[in-house]
Amino acid sequence: MEEVEVAPPQKHEVRIKILFTSLCHTDVYFWEAKGQTPLFPRIFGHEAGGIVESVGEGVTDLQPGDHVLPIFTGECGDCPHCHSEESNMCDLLRINTERGGMIHDGESRFSINGKPIHHFLGTSTFSEYTVVHSGQVAKINPDAPLDKVCIVSCGLSTGLGATLNVAKPKKGQSVAIFGLGAVGLAAAEGARIAGASRIIGVDLNPSRFDQAKKFGVTEFVNPKDHDKPVQQVIAEMTNGGVDRSVECTGSVQAMIQAFECVHDGWGVAVLVGVPSKDDAFKSHPMNFLNERTLKGTFFGNYKPKTDIPGVVEKYMNKELELEKFITHTVPFSEINKAFDYMLKGESIRCIITMGA
């Protein structure tokens, strides 16, 4: 734990007092320096909730006291992506894992004795105060409990939106979810909300199956239990294939399985998991010609500022359940425990309480 200085927000920036943050696997991945060019020292963290403390020049849609979720990707409102109803991949503010400073001037707002500390994903929420571009800040209902809705700012929305916004299962349809980590469970929650009749969870870890029942998963397939391809197993279980599938592992093998397990004529498969950089997969073109669809998604196709407040409202209206995603809570001083829980696979989400 270090004391850092957090500079005032510059043009189009806000300074936020973080009240609750949670650990996402992406933080662990970059902390282990498995990502692209590692930057250190760096303040990680990108799933959080807090209150605006001050705003920089040109910020008109946020003011001190607003309850907000900082988000790892943004919405400038001006680029072709932001003007498109179909895209959330803002040209200015889309996720950038390499950038260690702010867009406005390339400088960091964090320092120790005058030495800069790098930012992470433009959010750096493992700090009591942080500075974020206003296009990466979603203003939410002040009545929403920040210790619950903070998880909406990353993994939950990624999985939920992959199902609700991209796969779009109809009521009564069947859905297969590949990978039952936090994102996969959020995808299952989306299928539950959509009224899917069967939600088939696919995972190599059988200990995840029991937990997944709370998220609407009705059946489980462990590829290790079968001597035939998992797409064949699912096709046999579902009379020709599932109506929708959502892949949340990043494994190329699972991507092929997720695509090939959907029903011909109308099946839709959605890829969410991030592959390794040299990955490629192949599938016979007949799988497409037989009217299967393969789609990809980023952050559940949600626009951060426009759509994320609505996801919070789904929770407020009791349509979306968040409590079951939160398995642990630790004070900020014990943040290392959150890393331990995740590395051991014991947690779905661990909330880190900043004031404690």
CSV table of C-alpha atoms in Angstrom, one decimal:
chain,number,residue,atom,x,y,z
A,1,MET,CA,0.0,0.0,0.0
A,2,GLU,CA,1.4,3.4,-1.0
A,3,GLU,CA,0.2,7.0,-0.6
A,4,VAL,CA,-0.2,8.5,-4.1
A,5,GLU,CA,-0.9,12.1,-5.2
A,6,VAL,CA,-3.9,12.3,-7.5
A,7,ALA,CA,-3.9,15.4,-9.6
A,8,PRO,CA,-7.0,17.5,-10.4
A,9,PRO,CA,-9.0,16.4,-13.5
A,10,GLN,CA,-8.0,18.1,-16.7
A,11,LYS,CA,-10.1,18.9,-19.8
A,12,HIS,CA,-12.9,16.3,-20.2
A,13,GLU,CA,-11.9,14.4,-17.1
A,14,VAL,CA,-13.5,13.8,-13.7
A,15,ARG,CA,-11.9,12.8,-10.4
A,16,ILE,CA,-13.9,10.1,-8.6
A,17,LYS,CA,-13.9,8.9,-5.0
A,18,ILE,CA,-14.0,5.1,-5.3
A,19,LEU,CA,-16.2,3.5,-2.7
A,20,PHE,CA,-16.2,-0.1,-3.9
A,21,THR,CA,-14.1,-1.9,-6.5
A,22,SER,CA,-14.0,-5.6,-7.5
A,23,LEU,CA,-11.3,-7.8,-9.0
A,24,CYS,CA,-11.7,-9.0,-12.5
A,25,HIS,CA,-9.5,-11.6,-14.2
A,26,THR,CA,-8.2,-9.0,-16.6
A,27,ASP,CA,-6.5,-7.2,-13.7
A,28,VAL,CA,-4.8,-10.5,-12.7
A,29,TYR,CA,-3.7,-11.2,-16.3
A,30,PHE,CA,-1.9,-7.8,-16.6
A,31,TRP,CA,-0.6,-7.9,-13.1
A,32,GLU,CA,1.1,-11.2,-14.0
A,33,ALA,CA,2.5,-9.3,-17.0
A,34,LYS,CA,0.8,-11.8,-19.5
A,35,GLY,CA,-0.7,-8.9,-21.5
A,36,GLN,CA,1.1,-6.9,-24.1
A,37,THR,CA,4.0,-4.7,-23.1
A,38,PRO,CA,3.9,-4.6,-19.3
A,39,LEU,CA,3.9,-1.1,-17.7
A,40,PHE,CA,5.0,-0.8,-14.1
A,41,PRO,CA,4.5,0.8,-11.6
A,42,ARG,CA,0.8,0.8,-12.4
A,43,ILE,CA,-2.5,1.1,-10.5
A,44,PHE,CA,-4.8,-1.7,-11.6
A,45,GLY,CA,-8.6,-2.0,-11.1
A,46,HIS,CA,-11.4,-1.3,-13.5
A,47,GLU,CA,-14.6,-2.6,-12.0
A,48,ALA,CA,-15.9,-0.1,-9.5
A,49,GLY,CA,-18.5,2.4,-8.2
A,50,GLY,CA,-18.0,5.8,-6.7
A,51,ILE,CA,-19.0,9.4,-6.4
A,52,VAL,CA,-17.7,12.3,-8.5
A,53,GLU,CA,-15.4,14.6,-6.4
A,54,SER,CA,-14.6,17.2,-9.0
A,55,VAL,CA,-14.9,17.8,-12.8
A,56,GLY,CA,-12.5,19.3,-15.3
A,57,GLU,CA,-13.0,21.8,-18.0
A,58,GLY,CA,-15.7,21.0,-20.6
A,59,VAL,CA,-17.5,18.4,-18.6
A,60,THR,CA,-21.2,19.2,-18.7
A,61,ASP,CA,-23.0,15.9,-18.1
A,62,LEU,CA,-21.4,15.1,-14.7
A,63,GLN,CA,-21.1,17.1,-11.5
A,64,PRO,CA,-19.7,16.6,-8.0
A,65,GLY,CA,-21.9,14.2,-6.0
A,66,ASP,CA,-23.1,12.1,-8.9
A,67,HIS,CA,-23.0,8.3,-8.4
A,68,VAL,CA,-21.0,6.7,-11.2
A,69,LEU,CA,-19.5,3.6,-12.5
A,70,PRO,CA,-16.1,4.1,-14.2
A,71,ILE,CA,-15.8,1.9,-17.3
A,72,PHE,CA,-12.8,0.4,-19.1
A,73,THR,CA,-14.1,1.5,-22.5
A,74,GLY,CA,-15.9,4.7,-23.5
A,75,GLU,CA,-18.4,6.6,-25.5
A,76,CYS,CA,-17.2,10.0,-26.9
A,77,GLY,CA,-20.5,10.6,-28.5
A,78,ASP,CA,-19.0,12.1,-31.7
A,79,CYS,CA,-17.3,9.3,-33.7
A,80,PRO,CA,-19.0,7.0,-36.4
A,81,HIS,CA,-19.2,4.2,-33.8
A,82,CYS,CA,-20.9,6.4,-31.2
A,83,HIS,CA,-23.3,7.6,-34.0
A,84,SER,CA,-24.1,4.0,-35.0
A,85,GLU,CA,-27.0,2.2,-33.2
A,86,GLU,CA,-25.1,-1.1,-33.7
A,87,SER,CA,-21.7,-0.3,-32.3
A,88,ASN,CA,-20.2,0.5,-28.9
A,89,MET,CA,-16.6,0.5,-30.2
A,90,CYS,CA,-15.8,4.2,-29.8
A,91,ASP,CA,-12.9,5.4,-31.9
A,92,LEU,CA,-11.5,7.7,-29.2
A,93,LEU,CA,-12.2,5.7,-26.0
A,94,ARG,CA,-12.4,2.0,-26.8
A,95,ILE,CA,-10.3,-0.2,-24.5
A,96,ASN,CA,-6.6,0.4,-24.7
A,97,THR,CA,-4.4,-1.8,-22.5
A,98,GLU,CA,-1.2,-0.1,-23.6
A,99,ARG,CA,-1.9,3.5,-22.6
A,100,GLY,CA,-0.5,4.5,-19.2
A,101,GLY,CA,-1.5,8.1,-19.3
A,102,MET,CA,-4.6,10.2,-20.0
A,103,ILE,CA,-5.7,10.9,-23.6
A,104,HIS,CA,-5.8,14.7,-23.1
A,105,ASP,CA,-2.0,15.1,-22.7
A,106,GLY,CA,-0.5,11.6,-22.4
A,107,GLU,CA,0.4,12.4,-18.8
A,108,SER,CA,-0.5,10.4,-15.6
A,109,ARG,CA,-2.6,11.9,-12.9
A,110,PHE,CA,-1.0,9.7,-10.3
A,111,SER,CA,2.4,10.3,-8.7
A,112,ILE,CA,4.6,9.5,-5.7
A,113,ASN,CA,7.2,12.2,-4.9
A,114,GLY,CA,6.8,13.6,-8.3
A,115,LYS,CA,7.4,10.3,-10.1
A,116,PRO,CA,4.4,9.2,-12.3
A,117,ILE,CA,2.5,6.0,-11.8
A,118,HIS,CA,0.8,4.5,-14.8
A,119,HIS,CA,-2.9,4.3,-15.3
A,120,PHE,CA,-4.7,1.0,-16.3
A,121,LEU,CA,-7.6,1.0,-18.8
A,122,GLY,CA,-8.2,4.6,-18.1
A,123,THR,CA,-9.8,3.6,-14.8
A,124,SER,CA,-7.2,2.6,-12.1
A,125,THR,CA,-9.8,1.9,-9.4
A,126,PHE,CA,-7.5,0.3,-6.8
A,127,SER,CA,-7.0,3.8,-5.4
A,128,GLU,CA,-9.3,5.8,-3.1
A,129,TYR,CA,-9.4,8.6,-5.8
A,130,THR,CA,-8.9,8.2,-9.5
A,131,VAL,CA,-9.1,10.4,-12.6
A,132,VAL,CA,-11.1,9.1,-15.6
A,133,HIS,CA,-12.1,10.6,-19.0
A,134,SER,CA,-15.8,11.7,-18.7
A,135,GLY,CA,-16.6,9.5,-21.7
A,136,GLN,CA,-15.8,6.5,-19.6
A,137,VAL,CA,-18.1,7.4,-16.7
A,138,ALA,CA,-21.7,6.1,-16.5
A,139,LYS,CA,-24.0,8.2,-14.2
A,140,ILE,CA,-26.4,5.9,-12.4
A,141,ASN,CA,-29.4,6.0,-10.1
A,142,PRO,CA,-28.1,7.4,-6.8
A,143,ASP,CA,-30.4,4.9,-4.9
A,144,ALA,CA,-28.6,1.9,-6.4
A,145,PRO,CA,-26.2,0.3,-3.8
A,146,LEU,CA,-22.7,0.8,-5.1
A,147,ASP,CA,-21.4,-2.3,-3.3
A,148,LYS,CA,-23.6,-4.4,-5.6
A,149,VAL,CA,-23.9,-2.5,-8.9
A,150,CYS,CA,-20.1,-1.9,-9.1
A,151,ILE,CA,-19.8,-5.3,-10.8
A,152,VAL,CA,-22.0,-4.1,-13.6
A,153,SER,CA,-19.1,-2.0,-15.0
A,154,CYS,CA,-17.3,-4.9,-16.6
A,155,GLY,CA,-17.7,-8.7,-16.5
A,156,LEU,CA,-21.4,-8.9,-15.6
A,157,SER,CA,-22.4,-6.6,-18.5
A,158,THR,CA,-20.1,-8.4,-20.9
A,159,GLY,CA,-21.8,-11.8,-20.3
A,160,LEU,CA,-25.4,-10.4,-19.8
A,161,GLY,CA,-25.3,-8.4,-23.0
A,162,ALA,CA,-23.7,-11.2,-25.1
A,163,THR,CA,-26.9,-13.1,-24.5
A,164,LEU,CA,-29.6,-10.4,-24.3
A,165,ASN,CA,-28.2,-8.0,-27.0
A,166,VAL,CA,-26.4,-10.4,-29.4
A,167,ALA,CA,-27.5,-14.0,-29.1
A,168,LYS,CA,-31.1,-12.8,-28.3
A,169,PRO,CA,-32.7,-16.1,-27.4
A,170,LYS,CA,-36.5,-16.2,-27.7
A,171,LYS,CA,-38.6,-17.3,-24.8
A,172,GLY,CA,-38.6,-21.1,-24.6
A,173,GLN,CA,-35.4,-21.6,-26.6
A,174,SER,CA,-32.3,-23.6,-25.6
A,175,VAL,CA,-28.9,-21.9,-24.9
A,176,ALA,CA,-25.4,-23.5,-24.3
A,177,ILE,CA,-22.9,-21.5,-22.3
A,178,PHE,CA,-19.2,-22.4,-22.7
A,179,GLY,CA,-17.2,-21.5,-19.6
A,180,LEU,CA,-18.9,-20.9,-16.2
A,181,GLY,CA,-16.7,-18.2,-14.8
A,182,ALA,CA,-18.1,-14.8,-13.9
A,183,VAL,CA,-18.8,-13.8,-17.5
A,184,GLY,CA,-20.3,-17.2,-18.4
A,185,LEU,CA,-22.6,-17.1,-15.4
A,186,ALA,CA,-23.7,-13.6,-16.4
A,187,ALA,CA,-24.4,-15.0,-19.9
A,188,ALA,CA,-26.5,-17.7,-18.2
A,189,GLU,CA,-28.3,-15.0,-16.1
A,190,GLY,CA,-29.1,-13.3,-19.5
A,191,ALA,CA,-30.6,-16.5,-20.8
A,192,ARG,CA,-32.6,-16.9,-17.6
A,193,ILE,CA,-34.0,-13.4,-17.9
A,194,ALA,CA,-34.8,-14.0,-21.6
A,195,GLY,CA,-36.9,-17.1,-20.6
A,196,ALA,CA,-34.8,-19.8,-22.1
A,197,SER,CA,-36.2,-23.3,-21.4
A,198,ARG,CA,-32.9,-25.1,-21.3
A,199,ILE,CA,-29.5,-23.6,-20.3
A,200,ILE,CA,-26.7,-26.0,-20.8
A,201,GLY,CA,-23.4,-25.2,-19.1
A,202,VAL,CA,-20.2,-26.6,-20.5
A,203,ASP,CA,-17.1,-26.5,-18.4
A,204,LEU,CA,-14.1,-28.7,-17.6
A,205,ASN,CA,-14.4,-28.0,-13.9
A,206,PRO,CA,-17.3,-30.0,-12.4
A,207,SER,CA,-17.1,-28.1,-9.1
A,208,ARG,CA,-18.6,-25.1,-11.0
A,209,PHE,CA,-21.8,-27.0,-11.8
A,210,ASP,CA,-23.6,-26.7,-8.5
A,211,GLN,CA,-23.0,-23.0,-8.2
A,212,ALA,CA,-24.2,-22.5,-11.8
A,213,LYS,CA,-27.7,-23.8,-10.9
A,214,LYS,CA,-28.4,-20.5,-9.1
A,215,PHE,CA,-27.9,-18.7,-12.4
A,216,GLY,CA,-30.5,-20.7,-14.3
A,217,VAL,CA,-28.2,-23.4,-15.7
A,218,THR,CA,-30.4,-26.6,-16.0
A,219,GLU,CA,-27.9,-29.1,-17.4
A,220,PHE,CA,-24.2,-29.7,-17.5
A,221,VAL,CA,-21.7,-31.1,-19.9
A,222,ASN,CA,-18.1,-31.8,-19.0
A,223,PRO,CA,-16.2,-32.5,-22.3
A,224,LYS,CA,-13.9,-34.8,-20.3
A,225,ASP,CA,-16.8,-37.2,-19.6
A,226,HIS,CA,-17.3,-38.0,-23.3
A,227,ASP,CA,-15.3,-39.7,-26.0
A,228,LYS,CA,-17.0,-37.8,-28.8
A,229,PRO,CA,-16.8,-34.1,-29.7
A,230,VAL,CA,-18.9,-31.9,-27.3
A,231,GLN,CA,-20.8,-30.4,-30.3
A,232,GLN,CA,-22.1,-33.9,-31.1
A,233,VAL,CA,-23.0,-34.5,-27.4
A,234,ILE,CA,-25.1,-31.3,-27.4
A,235,ALA,CA,-26.7,-32.0,-30.8
A,236,GLU,CA,-27.8,-35.4,-29.4
A,237,MET,CA,-29.2,-33.8,-26.2
A,238,THR,CA,-31.2,-31.2,-28.1
A,239,ASN,CA,-32.5,-32.9,-31.2
A,240,GLY,CA,-30.1,-31.3,-33.6
A,241,GLY,CA,-28.4,-28.5,-31.7
A,242,VAL,CA,-29.1,-25.6,-29.3
A,243,ASP,CA,-30.9,-22.5,-30.6
A,244,ARG,CA,-28.1,-20.2,-29.2
A,245,SER,CA,-24.7,-20.6,-27.7
A,246,VAL,CA,-22.3,-18.1,-25.9
A,247,GLU,CA,-18.6,-18.9,-25.7
A,248,CYS,CA,-16.9,-17.3,-22.6
A,249,THR,CA,-13.6,-19.1,-22.4
A,250,GLY,CA,-11.3,-17.7,-25.1
A,251,SER,CA,-10.3,-21.2,-26.0
A,252,VAL,CA,-10.3,-21.8,-29.8
A,253,GLN,CA,-11.5,-25.3,-29.3
A,254,ALA,CA,-14.5,-24.0,-27.4
A,255,MET,CA,-15.2,-21.5,-30.1
A,256,ILE,CA,-15.5,-24.2,-32.7
A,257,GLN,CA,-17.6,-26.3,-30.4
A,258,ALA,CA,-19.9,-23.3,-29.6
A,259,PHE,CA,-20.4,-22.6,-33.3
A,260,GLU,CA,-20.9,-26.2,-34.4
A,261,CYS,CA,-23.3,-27.1,-31.6
A,262,VAL,CA,-26.0,-24.6,-32.8
A,263,HIS,CA,-29.0,-25.9,-34.8
A,264,ASP,CA,-28.9,-25.5,-38.6
A,265,GLY,CA,-31.5,-23.1,-40.0
A,266,TRP,CA,-31.5,-20.6,-37.2
A,267,GLY,CA,-28.7,-21.3,-34.7
A,268,VAL,CA,-26.7,-18.3,-33.5
A,269,ALA,CA,-23.3,-18.6,-31.7
A,270,VAL,CA,-21.7,-15.6,-30.0
A,271,LEU,CA,-18.0,-15.3,-29.1
A,272,VAL,CA,-17.1,-13.4,-26.0
A,273,GLY,CA,-13.8,-15.0,-24.7
A,274,VAL,CA,-10.6,-13.3,-25.7
A,275,PRO,CA,-8.2,-15.6,-27.6
A,276,SER,CA,-4.4,-15.7,-27.6
A,277,LYS,CA,-2.8,-13.6,-30.2
A,278,ASP,CA,-1.7,-16.3,-32.7
A,279,ASP,CA,-5.0,-18.2,-32.5
A,280,ALA,CA,-7.0,-19.2,-35.5
A,281,PHE,CA,-9.8,-21.7,-35.9
A,282,LYS,CA,-11.4,-23.5,-38.8
A,283,SER,CA,-14.8,-24.8,-39.4
A,284,HIS,CA,-16.3,-26.2,-42.7
A,285,PRO,CA,-18.1,-23.5,-44.8
A,286,MET,CA,-21.1,-25.8,-45.0
A,287,ASN,CA,-21.7,-25.0,-41.3
A,288,PHE,CA,-22.5,-21.4,-42.5
A,289,LEU,CA,-24.3,-22.4,-45.7
A,290,ASN,CA,-26.6,-24.5,-43.5
A,291,GLU,CA,-27.8,-21.2,-41.9
A,292,ARG,CA,-25.8,-21.1,-38.7
A,293,THR,CA,-24.6,-17.6,-37.6
A,294,LEU,CA,-21.4,-16.8,-35.8
A,295,LYS,CA,-21.1,-13.4,-34.1
A,296,GLY,CA,-18.7,-11.6,-31.9
A,297,THR,CA,-19.3,-9.1,-29.1
A,298,PHE,CA,-17.4,-6.5,-27.1
A,299,PHE,CA,-18.6,-5.5,-23.6
A,300,GLY,CA,-22.0,-7.1,-24.4
A,301,ASN,CA,-22.7,-4.5,-27.1
A,302,TYR,CA,-23.5,-2.0,-24.4
A,303,LYS,CA,-22.6,1.7,-24.9
A,304,PRO,CA,-21.1,2.7,-21.6
A,305,LYS,CA,-22.8,6.0,-20.9
A,306,THR,CA,-26.1,5.4,-22.8
A,307,ASP,CA,-26.8,1.8,-21.8
A,308,ILE,CA,-25.1,0.9,-18.5
A,309,PRO,CA,-27.5,3.0,-16.4
A,310,GLY,CA,-30.3,0.8,-17.8
A,311,VAL,CA,-28.5,-2.4,-16.6
A,312,VAL,CA,-28.4,-0.9,-13.1
A,313,GLU,CA,-32.2,-0.3,-13.4
A,314,LYS,CA,-32.7,-3.9,-14.3
A,315,TYR,CA,-31.2,-4.7,-10.9
A,316,MET,CA,-33.3,-2.0,-9.2
A,317,ASN,CA,-36.5,-3.5,-10.8
A,318,LYS,CA,-35.5,-7.0,-9.5
A,319,GLU,CA,-35.2,-8.3,-13.0
A,320,LEU,CA,-31.5,-8.9,-12.7
A,321,GLU,CA,-30.0,-10.6,-9.6
A,322,LEU,CA,-26.5,-9.4,-8.6
A,323,GLU,CA,-26.0,-10.7,-5.0
A,324,LYS,CA,-25.4,-14.2,-6.2
A,325,PHE,CA,-22.3,-13.1,-8.2
A,326,ILE,CA,-20.7,-11.6,-5.0
A,327,THR,CA,-19.0,-14.4,-3.1
A,328,HIS,CA,-16.5,-12.5,-1.0
A,329,THR,CA,-16.0,-9.0,0.5
A,330,VAL,CA,-12.6,-7.7,1.8
A,331,PRO,CA,-11.4,-4.3,3.1
A,332,PHE,CA,-9.0,-2.5,0.8
A,333,SER,CA,-6.1,-3.3,3.2
A,334,GLU,CA,-6.6,-7.0,2.4
A,335,ILE,CA,-6.8,-6.7,-1.4
A,336,ASN,CA,-4.3,-9.5,-1.8
A,337,LYS,CA,-7.0,-11.9,-0.5
A,338,ALA,CA,-9.1,-11.0,-3.5
A,339,PHE,CA,-6.2,-12.1,-5.8
A,340,ASP,CA,-5.8,-15.3,-3.8
A,341,TYR,CA,-9.5,-16.2,-4.0
A,342,MET,CA,-9.5,-15.6,-7.8
A,343,LEU,CA,-6.2,-17.5,-8.4
A,344,LYS,CA,-7.6,-20.5,-6.5
A,345,GLY,CA,-10.9,-20.3,-8.4
A,346,GLU,CA,-12.9,-19.8,-5.2
A,347,SER,CA,-14.6,-16.5,-6.0
A,348,ILE,CA,-17.0,-15.3,-8.7
A,349,ARG,CA,-16.6,-11.7,-7.6
A,350,CYS,CA,-14.9,-10.3,-4.5
A,351,ILE,CA,-15.9,-6.8,-3.5
A,352,ILE,CA,-13.1,-4.6,-2.1
A,353,THR,CA,-14.4,-1.9,0.3
A,354,MET,CA,-12.3,1.2,0.0
A,355,GLY,CA,-13.3,2.9,3.2
A,356,ALA,CA,-12.4,-0.1,5.3
